[in-house]
Amino acid sequence: MAIRILHIVGIMNMGGLENLIMNIYRNIDRDKIQFDFLVTREESGIFDQEIKSLGGKIYNIPSMESVGIIKYKKNLRRFFREHQEYRIVHCHRDALCSVYLKEAKKANIPVRIAHSHNIRLAETKNIKGLVKSLLKNYFMLYTNNVASHRFACSNLAGKWLYGDNEFKIIPNAIDTRKYNYNEEIALSLREELNISEETFVIGHVGRFDIQKNHKFLVDIFKEFEKQHSDCLLCLVGDGSLSDEIKSYVKDNNLQNKVRFLGIRDDVNKLMMMFDVFLFPSLFEGLGIVLVEAQSSGLSCLISDQVPQESDMRLGLTQYLTLDNQSVWLENLKTISEKQKDLRINRKSNLNKIKERGYDILSLTTQIQKFYQEEYIKCRK
């Protein structure tokens, strides 16, 4: 019988940590290891049907916002009491990990993994958001007390959640096979999206929230477009600020130059179609999309607030300050002037990505071994 691992997430939509979990899930030996999910939103996620088709279960509980912290903890306590079959809980809720793992500890679940995917909380300007941030900062203090194991996607992400305590780096690995650059795929997708072969395409992949800094991205594009008329900005993803960014684009008269592509299941192909990847995040745990972009040989302009571990050392990245838009424009101009040469010489970097430890097959083997060994220990 397969060992069932309970993953705790917000919702299984497209995102860095969700894609990491799904990449592992697709490649793990499901006769030996099965994944189930406790999600903290009541709506369905993009990956729900696939999870069920792979043999996974999905449990929904009302959000903390909707029921309050006291009732939320009671619901968690009831859940773990009713599901004694889990010996391993893997929590991906960053600052809130202690809330879940504390209840798992009370239920005598021996293996309680906290997994840090970020390096700080998003700033907010309203009172409700401020209270939420204060609560999260409070809960962070107890993570080390209730976690039996500590994982992080980068050194900074680990330091942020665990302080000076030991933790294990789990690389945000990808299925490198999918990012093998193919010019025919790139041109075919341009045709499908009605984008000229000559158009200089700037790409970004990320959910629409404060962290991803979309307004800065639009501002940069607005200035670049003034001097480079045959260009296009493609924004992939969805989120709470989607409508706000769409209005911002319209206010700047860029609606014919900016494409909102929504949630896509062909990000690997989009990376092949882009001419450059912009990632001006205010902060990141790592940025799995950067690994994907570099794997497909794509040039990347990255905020200096993103961990240096995102650089696969392939000569494809530039870390730039958010305090100076002109350096972003200068680098964009340089890349656009080399557009033809970069396309001709573009190549995939699959072997080098594997050497850096970011190949999903290697990581899956390690994770499966970890789960099996810990399960045996707690059964003795």
PDB file of C-alpha atoms in Angstrom, residues 166-316:
ATOM      1  CA  GLU A 166      19.241  24.139  10.367  1.00  0.00           C
ATOM      2  CA  PHE A 167      17.200  23.520   7.238  1.00  0.00           C
ATOM      3  CA  LYS A 168      17.492  21.585   3.991  1.00  0.00           C
ATOM      4  CA  ILE A 169      17.529  23.269   0.585  1.00  0.00           C
ATOM      5  CA  ILE A 170      15.002  21.728  -1.819  1.00  0.00           C
ATOM      6  CA  PRO A 171      15.731  23.178  -5.292  1.00  0.00           C
ATOM      7  CA  ASN A 172      12.756  24.456  -7.286  1.00  0.00           C
ATOM      8  CA  ALA A 173      13.394  21.798  -9.888  1.00  0.00           C
ATOM      9  CA  ILE A 174      11.718  21.621 -13.290  1.00  0.00           C
ATOM     10  CA  ASP A 175      11.070  19.015 -15.953  1.00  0.00           C
ATOM     11  CA  THR A 176      14.041  20.038 -18.088  1.00  0.00           C
ATOM     12  CA  ARG A 177      12.843  17.881 -20.979  1.00  0.00           C
ATOM     13  CA  LYS A 178       9.949  20.289 -21.603  1.00  0.00           C
ATOM     14  CA  TYR A 179      12.215  23.332 -21.964  1.00  0.00           C
ATOM     15  CA  ASN A 180      14.393  22.061 -24.800  1.00  0.00           C
ATOM     16  CA  TYR A 181      14.353  25.101 -27.130  1.00  0.00           C
ATOM     17  CA  ASN A 182      12.638  24.463 -30.449  1.00  0.00           C
ATOM     18  CA  GLU A 183      12.365  27.267 -33.017  1.00  0.00           C
ATOM     19  CA  GLU A 184       9.452  25.566 -34.791  1.00  0.00           C
ATOM     20  CA  ILE A 185       7.432  25.546 -31.567  1.00  0.00           C
ATOM     21  CA  ALA A 186       8.263  29.221 -30.987  1.00  0.00           C
ATOM     22  CA  LEU A 187       7.142  30.251 -34.481  1.00  0.00           C
ATOM     23  CA  SER A 188       4.037  28.058 -34.341  1.00  0.00           C
ATOM     24  CA  LEU A 189       2.928  29.684 -31.083  1.00  0.00           C
ATOM     25  CA  ARG A 190       3.485  33.161 -32.526  1.00  0.00           C
ATOM     26  CA  GLU A 191       1.250  32.216 -35.421  1.00  0.00           C
ATOM     27  CA  GLU A 192      -1.382  30.850 -33.047  1.00  0.00           C
ATOM     28  CA  LEU A 193      -1.337  34.087 -31.026  1.00  0.00           C
ATOM     29  CA  ASN A 194      -1.188  36.252 -34.152  1.00  0.00           C
ATOM     30  CA  ILE A 195       2.234  37.699 -33.295  1.00  0.00           C
ATOM     31  CA  SER A 196       4.608  38.592 -36.116  1.00  0.00           C
ATOM     32  CA  GLU A 197       7.899  36.727 -36.378  1.00  0.00           C
ATOM     33  CA  GLU A 198       9.735  40.082 -36.267  1.00  0.00           C
ATOM     34  CA  THR A 199       7.965  41.416 -33.162  1.00  0.00           C
ATOM     35  CA  PHE A 200      10.166  41.751 -30.076  1.00  0.00           C
ATOM     36  CA  VAL A 201       8.263  39.905 -27.327  1.00  0.00           C
ATOM     37  CA  ILE A 202       8.850  40.702 -23.670  1.00  0.00           C
ATOM     38  CA  GLY A 203       7.501  38.038 -21.341  1.00  0.00           C
ATOM     39  CA  HIS A 204       6.542  37.743 -17.692  1.00  0.00           C
ATOM     40  CA  VAL A 205       5.001  34.835 -15.772  1.00  0.00           C
ATOM     41  CA  GLY A 206       3.603  35.353 -12.302  1.00  0.00           C
ATOM     42  CA  ARG A 207       0.439  35.842 -10.288  1.00  0.00           C
ATOM     43  CA  PHE A 208      -0.971  39.345 -10.129  1.00  0.00           C
ATOM     44  CA  ASP A 209      -0.163  40.625  -6.657  1.00  0.00           C
ATOM     45  CA  ILE A 210       2.045  43.277  -5.050  1.00  0.00           C
ATOM     46  CA  GLN A 211       5.081  41.012  -4.862  1.00  0.00           C
ATOM     47  CA  LYS A 212       5.405  40.665  -8.647  1.00  0.00           C
ATOM     48  CA  ASN A 213       5.568  44.453  -9.222  1.00  0.00           C
ATOM     49  CA  HIS A 214       3.487  44.564 -12.420  1.00  0.00           C
ATOM     50  CA  LYS A 215       3.105  48.358 -12.477  1.00  0.00           C
ATOM     51  CA  PHE A 216       6.874  48.764 -12.616  1.00  0.00           C
ATOM     52  CA  LEU A 217       6.925  46.284 -15.482  1.00  0.00           C
ATOM     53  CA  VAL A 218       4.265  48.221 -17.393  1.00  0.00           C
ATOM     54  CA  ASP A 219       6.108  51.501 -16.757  1.00  0.00           C
ATOM     55  CA  ILE A 220       9.316  50.061 -18.210  1.00  0.00           C
ATOM     56  CA  PHE A 221       7.477  48.722 -21.231  1.00  0.00           C
ATOM     57  CA  LYS A 222       5.750  52.071 -21.821  1.00  0.00           C
ATOM     58  CA  GLU A 223       9.109  53.842 -22.118  1.00  0.00           C
ATOM     59  CA  PHE A 224      10.630  51.069 -24.227  1.00  0.00           C
ATOM     60  CA  GLU A 225       7.681  51.038 -26.628  1.00  0.00           C
ATOM     61  CA  LYS A 226       8.165  54.739 -27.412  1.00  0.00           C
ATOM     62  CA  GLN A 227      11.416  53.892 -29.218  1.00  0.00           C
ATOM     63  CA  HIS A 228      10.608  50.340 -30.386  1.00  0.00           C
ATOM     64  CA  SER A 229       7.190  50.280 -32.020  1.00  0.00           C
ATOM     65  CA  ASP A 230       7.236  46.607 -33.041  1.00  0.00           C
ATOM     66  CA  CYS A 231       7.185  45.136 -29.551  1.00  0.00           C
ATOM     67  CA  LEU A 232       4.724  43.336 -27.304  1.00  0.00           C
ATOM     68  CA  LEU A 233       4.428  42.631 -23.594  1.00  0.00           C
ATOM     69  CA  CYS A 234       2.902  39.242 -22.674  1.00  0.00           C
ATOM     70  CA  LEU A 235       1.701  38.803 -19.091  1.00  0.00           C
ATOM     71  CA  VAL A 236       0.952  35.233 -18.018  1.00  0.00           C
ATOM     72  CA  GLY A 237      -1.000  34.465 -14.860  1.00  0.00           C
ATOM     73  CA  ASP A 238      -3.954  35.610 -12.781  1.00  0.00           C
ATOM     74  CA  GLY A 239      -4.533  37.021  -9.329  1.00  0.00           C
ATOM     75  CA  SER A 240      -6.200  39.589  -7.108  1.00  0.00           C
ATOM     76  CA  LEU A 241      -4.618  42.576  -8.907  1.00  0.00           C
ATOM     77  CA  SER A 242      -5.400  41.395 -12.433  1.00  0.00           C
ATOM     78  CA  ASP A 243      -8.206  43.904 -13.033  1.00  0.00           C
ATOM     79  CA  GLU A 244      -6.169  46.722 -11.529  1.00  0.00           C
ATOM     80  CA  ILE A 245      -3.237  46.052 -13.861  1.00  0.00           C
ATOM     81  CA  LYS A 246      -5.542  45.792 -16.858  1.00  0.00           C
ATOM     82  CA  SER A 247      -6.952  49.231 -15.976  1.00  0.00           C
ATOM     83  CA  TYR A 248      -3.431  50.577 -15.539  1.00  0.00           C
ATOM     84  CA  VAL A 249      -2.499  49.321 -19.001  1.00  0.00           C
ATOM     85  CA  LYS A 250      -5.599  50.961 -20.466  1.00  0.00           C
ATOM     86  CA  ASP A 251      -4.911  54.245 -18.652  1.00  0.00           C
ATOM     87  CA  ASN A 252      -1.484  54.274 -20.323  1.00  0.00           C
ATOM     88  CA  ASN A 253      -2.983  53.570 -23.769  1.00  0.00           C
ATOM     89  CA  LEU A 254      -1.095  50.277 -24.055  1.00  0.00           C
ATOM     90  CA  GLN A 255      -4.058  47.922 -24.486  1.00  0.00           C
ATOM     91  CA  ASN A 256      -2.988  47.093 -28.044  1.00  0.00           C
ATOM     92  CA  LYS A 257       0.573  46.371 -26.955  1.00  0.00           C
ATOM     93  CA  VAL A 258       0.011  44.278 -23.832  1.00  0.00           C
ATOM     94  CA  ARG A 259      -1.425  40.754 -23.949  1.00  0.00           C
ATOM     95  CA  PHE A 260      -2.982  39.217 -20.855  1.00  0.00           C
ATOM     96  CA  LEU A 261      -2.653  35.489 -21.518  1.00  0.00           C
ATOM     97  CA  GLY A 262      -4.172  34.285 -18.237  1.00  0.00           C
ATOM     98  CA  ILE A 263      -3.286  30.941 -16.669  1.00  0.00           C
ATOM     99  CA  ARG A 264      -1.564  28.707 -19.230  1.00  0.00           C
ATOM    100  CA  ASP A 265      -0.456  25.094 -19.245  1.00  0.00           C
ATOM    101  CA  ASP A 266       2.148  25.718 -21.980  1.00  0.00           C
ATOM    102  CA  VAL A 267       4.584  28.026 -20.186  1.00  0.00           C
ATOM    103  CA  ASN A 268       7.461  25.958 -21.596  1.00  0.00           C
ATOM    104  CA  LYS A 269       6.376  26.909 -25.133  1.00  0.00           C
ATOM    105  CA  LEU A 270       5.844  30.545 -24.181  1.00  0.00           C
ATOM    106  CA  MET A 271       9.425  30.691 -22.888  1.00  0.00           C
ATOM    107  CA  MET A 272      10.561  29.609 -26.367  1.00  0.00           C
ATOM    108  CA  MET A 273       8.444  32.357 -27.969  1.00  0.00           C
ATOM    109  CA  PHE A 274       9.680  35.198 -25.735  1.00  0.00           C
ATOM    110  CA  ASP A 275      12.740  37.243 -26.732  1.00  0.00           C
ATOM    111  CA  VAL A 276      13.455  38.366 -23.169  1.00  0.00           C
ATOM    112  CA  PHE A 277      12.060  37.616 -19.720  1.00  0.00           C
ATOM    113  CA  LEU A 278      11.487  40.438 -17.211  1.00  0.00           C
ATOM    114  CA  PHE A 279      11.135  39.675 -13.505  1.00  0.00           C
ATOM    115  CA  PRO A 280      11.021  42.870 -11.377  1.00  0.00           C
ATOM    116  CA  SER A 281       9.749  41.232  -8.167  1.00  0.00           C
ATOM    117  CA  LEU A 282       9.936  43.082  -4.873  1.00  0.00           C
ATOM    118  CA  PHE A 283      11.022  39.787  -3.286  1.00  0.00           C
ATOM    119  CA  GLU A 284      11.143  36.062  -4.111  1.00  0.00           C
ATOM    120  CA  GLY A 285      12.001  32.822  -2.376  1.00  0.00           C
ATOM    121  CA  LEU A 286      13.771  31.789  -5.572  1.00  0.00           C
ATOM    122  CA  GLY A 287      11.632  32.194  -8.712  1.00  0.00           C
ATOM    123  CA  ILE A 288      11.112  28.844 -10.435  1.00  0.00           C
ATOM    124  CA  VAL A 289      10.090  30.598 -13.671  1.00  0.00           C
ATOM    125  CA  LEU A 290      13.639  31.954 -13.878  1.00  0.00           C
ATOM    126  CA  VAL A 291      14.995  28.415 -13.898  1.00  0.00           C
ATOM    127  CA  GLU A 292      12.516  27.570 -16.655  1.00  0.00           C
ATOM    128  CA  ALA A 293      13.488  30.636 -18.691  1.00  0.00           C
ATOM    129  CA  GLN A 294      17.215  29.949 -18.453  1.00  0.00           C
ATOM    130  CA  SER A 295      16.688  26.290 -19.250  1.00  0.00           C
ATOM    131  CA  SER A 296      15.178  27.319 -22.596  1.00  0.00           C
ATOM    132  CA  GLY A 297      18.072  29.698 -23.302  1.00  0.00           C
ATOM    133  CA  LEU A 298      16.107  32.897 -22.649  1.00  0.00           C
ATOM    134  CA  SER A 299      17.773  36.165 -21.566  1.00  0.00           C
ATOM    135  CA  CYS A 300      16.471  37.414 -18.201  1.00  0.00           C
ATOM    136  CA  LEU A 301      16.398  40.852 -16.569  1.00  0.00           C
ATOM    137  CA  ILE A 302      15.844  40.342 -12.840  1.00  0.00           C
ATOM    138  CA  SER A 303      15.256  42.531  -9.819  1.00  0.00           C
ATOM    139  CA  ASP A 304      18.208  42.634  -7.416  1.00  0.00           C
ATOM    140  CA  GLN A 305      15.712  41.684  -4.686  1.00  0.00           C
ATOM    141  CA  VAL A 306      15.573  38.139  -6.103  1.00  0.00           C
ATOM    142  CA  PRO A 307      18.078  35.643  -4.586  1.00  0.00           C
ATOM    143  CA  GLN A 308      21.310  35.139  -6.535  1.00  0.00           C
ATOM    144  CA  GLU A 309      20.595  31.412  -6.398  1.00  0.00           C
ATOM    145  CA  SER A 310      18.121  32.040  -9.231  1.00  0.00           C
ATOM    146  CA  ASP A 311      21.096  32.612 -11.545  1.00  0.00           C
ATOM    147  CA  MET A 312      22.055  29.301 -13.143  1.00  0.00           C
ATOM    148  CA  ARG A 313      25.392  30.910 -14.168  1.00  0.00           C
ATOM    149  CA  LEU A 314      24.768  30.523 -17.882  1.00  0.00           C
ATOM    150  CA  GLY A 315      25.411  34.130 -18.878  1.00  0.00           C
ATOM    151  CA  LEU A 316      21.693  34.777 -19.386  1.00  0.00           C
TER     152      LEU A 316
END
